[in-house]
GROMACS .gro file of C-alpha atoms in nm:
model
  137
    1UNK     CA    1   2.743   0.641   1.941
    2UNK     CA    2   2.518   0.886   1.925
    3UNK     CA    3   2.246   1.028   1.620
    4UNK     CA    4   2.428   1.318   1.575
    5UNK     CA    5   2.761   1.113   1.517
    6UNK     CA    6   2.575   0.931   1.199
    7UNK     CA    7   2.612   0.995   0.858
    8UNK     CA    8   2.323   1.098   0.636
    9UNK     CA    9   2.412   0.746   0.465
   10UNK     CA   10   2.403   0.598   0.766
   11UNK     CA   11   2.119   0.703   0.860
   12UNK     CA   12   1.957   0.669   0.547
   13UNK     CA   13   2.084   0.286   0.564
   14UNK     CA   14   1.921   0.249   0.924
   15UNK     CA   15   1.564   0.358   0.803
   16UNK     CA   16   1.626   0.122   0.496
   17UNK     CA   17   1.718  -0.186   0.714
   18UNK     CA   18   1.492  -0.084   0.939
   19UNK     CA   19   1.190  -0.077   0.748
   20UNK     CA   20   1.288  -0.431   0.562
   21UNK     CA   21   1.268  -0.576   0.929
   22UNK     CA   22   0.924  -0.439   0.963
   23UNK     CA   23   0.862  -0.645   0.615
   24UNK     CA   24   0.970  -0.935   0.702
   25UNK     CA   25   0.768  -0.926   1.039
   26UNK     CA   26   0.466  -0.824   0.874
   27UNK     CA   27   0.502  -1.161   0.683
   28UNK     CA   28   0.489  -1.343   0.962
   29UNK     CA   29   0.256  -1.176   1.121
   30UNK     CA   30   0.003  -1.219   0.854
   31UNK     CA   31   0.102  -1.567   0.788
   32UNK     CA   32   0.000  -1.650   1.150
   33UNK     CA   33  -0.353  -1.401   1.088
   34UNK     CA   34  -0.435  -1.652   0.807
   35UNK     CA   35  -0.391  -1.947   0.987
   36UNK     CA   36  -0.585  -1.746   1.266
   37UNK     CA   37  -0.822  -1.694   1.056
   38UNK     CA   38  -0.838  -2.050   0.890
   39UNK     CA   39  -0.910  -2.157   1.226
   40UNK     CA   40  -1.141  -1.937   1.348
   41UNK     CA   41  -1.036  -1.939   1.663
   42UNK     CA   42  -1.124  -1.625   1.705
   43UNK     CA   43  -1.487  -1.656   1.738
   44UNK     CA   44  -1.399  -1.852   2.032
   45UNK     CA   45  -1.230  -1.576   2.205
   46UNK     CA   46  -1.584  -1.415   2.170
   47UNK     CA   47  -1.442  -1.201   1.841
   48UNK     CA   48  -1.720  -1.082   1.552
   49UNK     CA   49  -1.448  -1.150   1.278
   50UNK     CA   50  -1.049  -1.162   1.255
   51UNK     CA   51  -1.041  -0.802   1.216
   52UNK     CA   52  -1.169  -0.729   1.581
   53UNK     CA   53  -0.950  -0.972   1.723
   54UNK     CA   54  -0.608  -0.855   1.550
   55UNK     CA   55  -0.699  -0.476   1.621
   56UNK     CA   56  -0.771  -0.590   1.976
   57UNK     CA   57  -0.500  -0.825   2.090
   58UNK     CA   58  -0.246  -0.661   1.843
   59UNK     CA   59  -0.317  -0.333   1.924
   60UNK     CA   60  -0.337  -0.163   1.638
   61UNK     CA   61  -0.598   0.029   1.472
   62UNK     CA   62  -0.914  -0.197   1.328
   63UNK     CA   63  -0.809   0.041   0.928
   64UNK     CA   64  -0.386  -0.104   1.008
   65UNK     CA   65  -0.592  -0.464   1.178
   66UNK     CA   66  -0.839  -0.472   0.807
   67UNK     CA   67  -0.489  -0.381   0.604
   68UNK     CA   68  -0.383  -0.636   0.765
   69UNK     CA   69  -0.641  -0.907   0.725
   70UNK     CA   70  -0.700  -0.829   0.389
   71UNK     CA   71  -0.350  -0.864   0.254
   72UNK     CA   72  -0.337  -1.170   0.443
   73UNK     CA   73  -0.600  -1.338   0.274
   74UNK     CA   74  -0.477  -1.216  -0.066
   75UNK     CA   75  -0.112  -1.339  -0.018
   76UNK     CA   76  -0.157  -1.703  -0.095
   77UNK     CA   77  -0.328  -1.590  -0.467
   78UNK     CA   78   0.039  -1.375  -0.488
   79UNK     CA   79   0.329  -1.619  -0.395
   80UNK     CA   80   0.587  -1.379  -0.535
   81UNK     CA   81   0.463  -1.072  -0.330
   82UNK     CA   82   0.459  -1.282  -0.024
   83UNK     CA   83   0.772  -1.408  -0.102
   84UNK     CA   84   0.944  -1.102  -0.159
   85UNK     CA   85   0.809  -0.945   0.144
   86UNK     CA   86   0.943  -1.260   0.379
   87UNK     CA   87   1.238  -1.183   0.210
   88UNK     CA   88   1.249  -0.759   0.316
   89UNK     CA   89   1.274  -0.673  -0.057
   90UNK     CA   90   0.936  -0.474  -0.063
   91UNK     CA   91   0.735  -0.301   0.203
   92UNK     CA   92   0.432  -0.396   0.335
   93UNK     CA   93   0.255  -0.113   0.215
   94UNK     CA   94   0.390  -0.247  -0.159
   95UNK     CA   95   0.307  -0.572  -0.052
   96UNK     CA   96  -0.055  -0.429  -0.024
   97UNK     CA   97  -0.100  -0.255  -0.324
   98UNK     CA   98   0.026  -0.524  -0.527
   99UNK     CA   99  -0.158  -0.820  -0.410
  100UNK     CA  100  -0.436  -0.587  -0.479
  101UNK     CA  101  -0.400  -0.559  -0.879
  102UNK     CA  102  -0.496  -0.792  -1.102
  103UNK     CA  103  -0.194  -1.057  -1.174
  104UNK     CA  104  -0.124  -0.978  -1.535
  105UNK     CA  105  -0.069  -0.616  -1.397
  106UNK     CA  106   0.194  -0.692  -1.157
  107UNK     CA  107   0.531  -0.677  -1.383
  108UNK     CA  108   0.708  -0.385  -1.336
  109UNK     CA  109   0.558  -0.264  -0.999
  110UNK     CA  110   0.950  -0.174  -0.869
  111UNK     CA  111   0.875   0.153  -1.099
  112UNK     CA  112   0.640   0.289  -0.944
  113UNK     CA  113   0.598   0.489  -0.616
  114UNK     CA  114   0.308   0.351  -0.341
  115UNK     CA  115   0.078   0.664  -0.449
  116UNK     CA  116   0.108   0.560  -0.803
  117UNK     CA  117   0.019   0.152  -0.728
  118UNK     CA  118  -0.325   0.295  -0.524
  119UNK     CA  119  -0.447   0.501  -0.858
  120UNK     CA  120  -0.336   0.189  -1.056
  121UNK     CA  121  -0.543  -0.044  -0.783
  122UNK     CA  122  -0.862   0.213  -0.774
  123UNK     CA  123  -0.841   0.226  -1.143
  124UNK     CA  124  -0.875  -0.173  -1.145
  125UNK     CA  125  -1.116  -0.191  -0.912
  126UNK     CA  126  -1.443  -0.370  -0.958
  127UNK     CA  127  -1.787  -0.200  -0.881
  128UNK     CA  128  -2.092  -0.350  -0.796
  129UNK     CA  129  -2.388  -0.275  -0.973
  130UNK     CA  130  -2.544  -0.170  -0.656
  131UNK     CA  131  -2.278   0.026  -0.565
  132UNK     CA  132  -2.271   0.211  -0.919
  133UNK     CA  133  -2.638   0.282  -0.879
  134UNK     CA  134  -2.540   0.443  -0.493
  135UNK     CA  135  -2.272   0.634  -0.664
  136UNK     CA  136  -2.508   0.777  -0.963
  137UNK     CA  137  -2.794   0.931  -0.697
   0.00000   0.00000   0.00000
């Protein structure tokens, strides 16, 4: 079978099933970047920090390799994210947002799109007092 012999449901149900594959491997992937990272085994491999080494042996860029890394580390505070993201039932782009927020603002992320979870993130977002004082020059 061919592309052109799909339906537009079909193919909508491909990308769908598709992308909850890539969720579920991103779990495991960053379960085994934590444990990585736990024990720092990477310095060994002559690595500055985790990020080099998954942006290097992973191949991926070091911003996807720190997106990465830093969702990693923030999973174990967000059992439910990490959960449903083993599970395919959010992205990991979701997955990222929402581990990001603050834990009474999780509810009710389903409702809203990625773009809307980044302003939501950036609008919880703690600044430094040094980095405030950066910002105001």
């Amino acid at each position: 079978m061919e592309w052109g012999d799909f339906t537009d449901d079909q193919l909508d149900e491909v990308i769908v099933r598709s992308e909850r594959g890539v969720a579920r491997l991103r779990a495991l992937e960053m379960a085994a970047i934590a444990e990585k990272r736990a024990r720092k085994t990477h310095l060994h491999d002559g690595y500055r920090s985790i990020v080099d080494w998954v942006a290097a042996r992973a191949d991926v860029s070091h911003k996807t390799a720190r997106r990465l890394c830093w969702t990693a580390s923030r999973l174990d505070e967000a059992p439910d994210v990490a959960t449903n993201l083993t599970e395919g039932e959010i992205t990991f782009d979701r997955a990222e947002q929402v581990s990001r927020l603050p834990e009474t603002h999780r509810a009710g992320h389903e409702r809203y799109a990625i773009s809307q979870l980044q302003r939501m993130v950036a609008h919880h977002r703690r600044i430094s007092r040094r980095r405030e004082k950066k910002s105001a020059l």
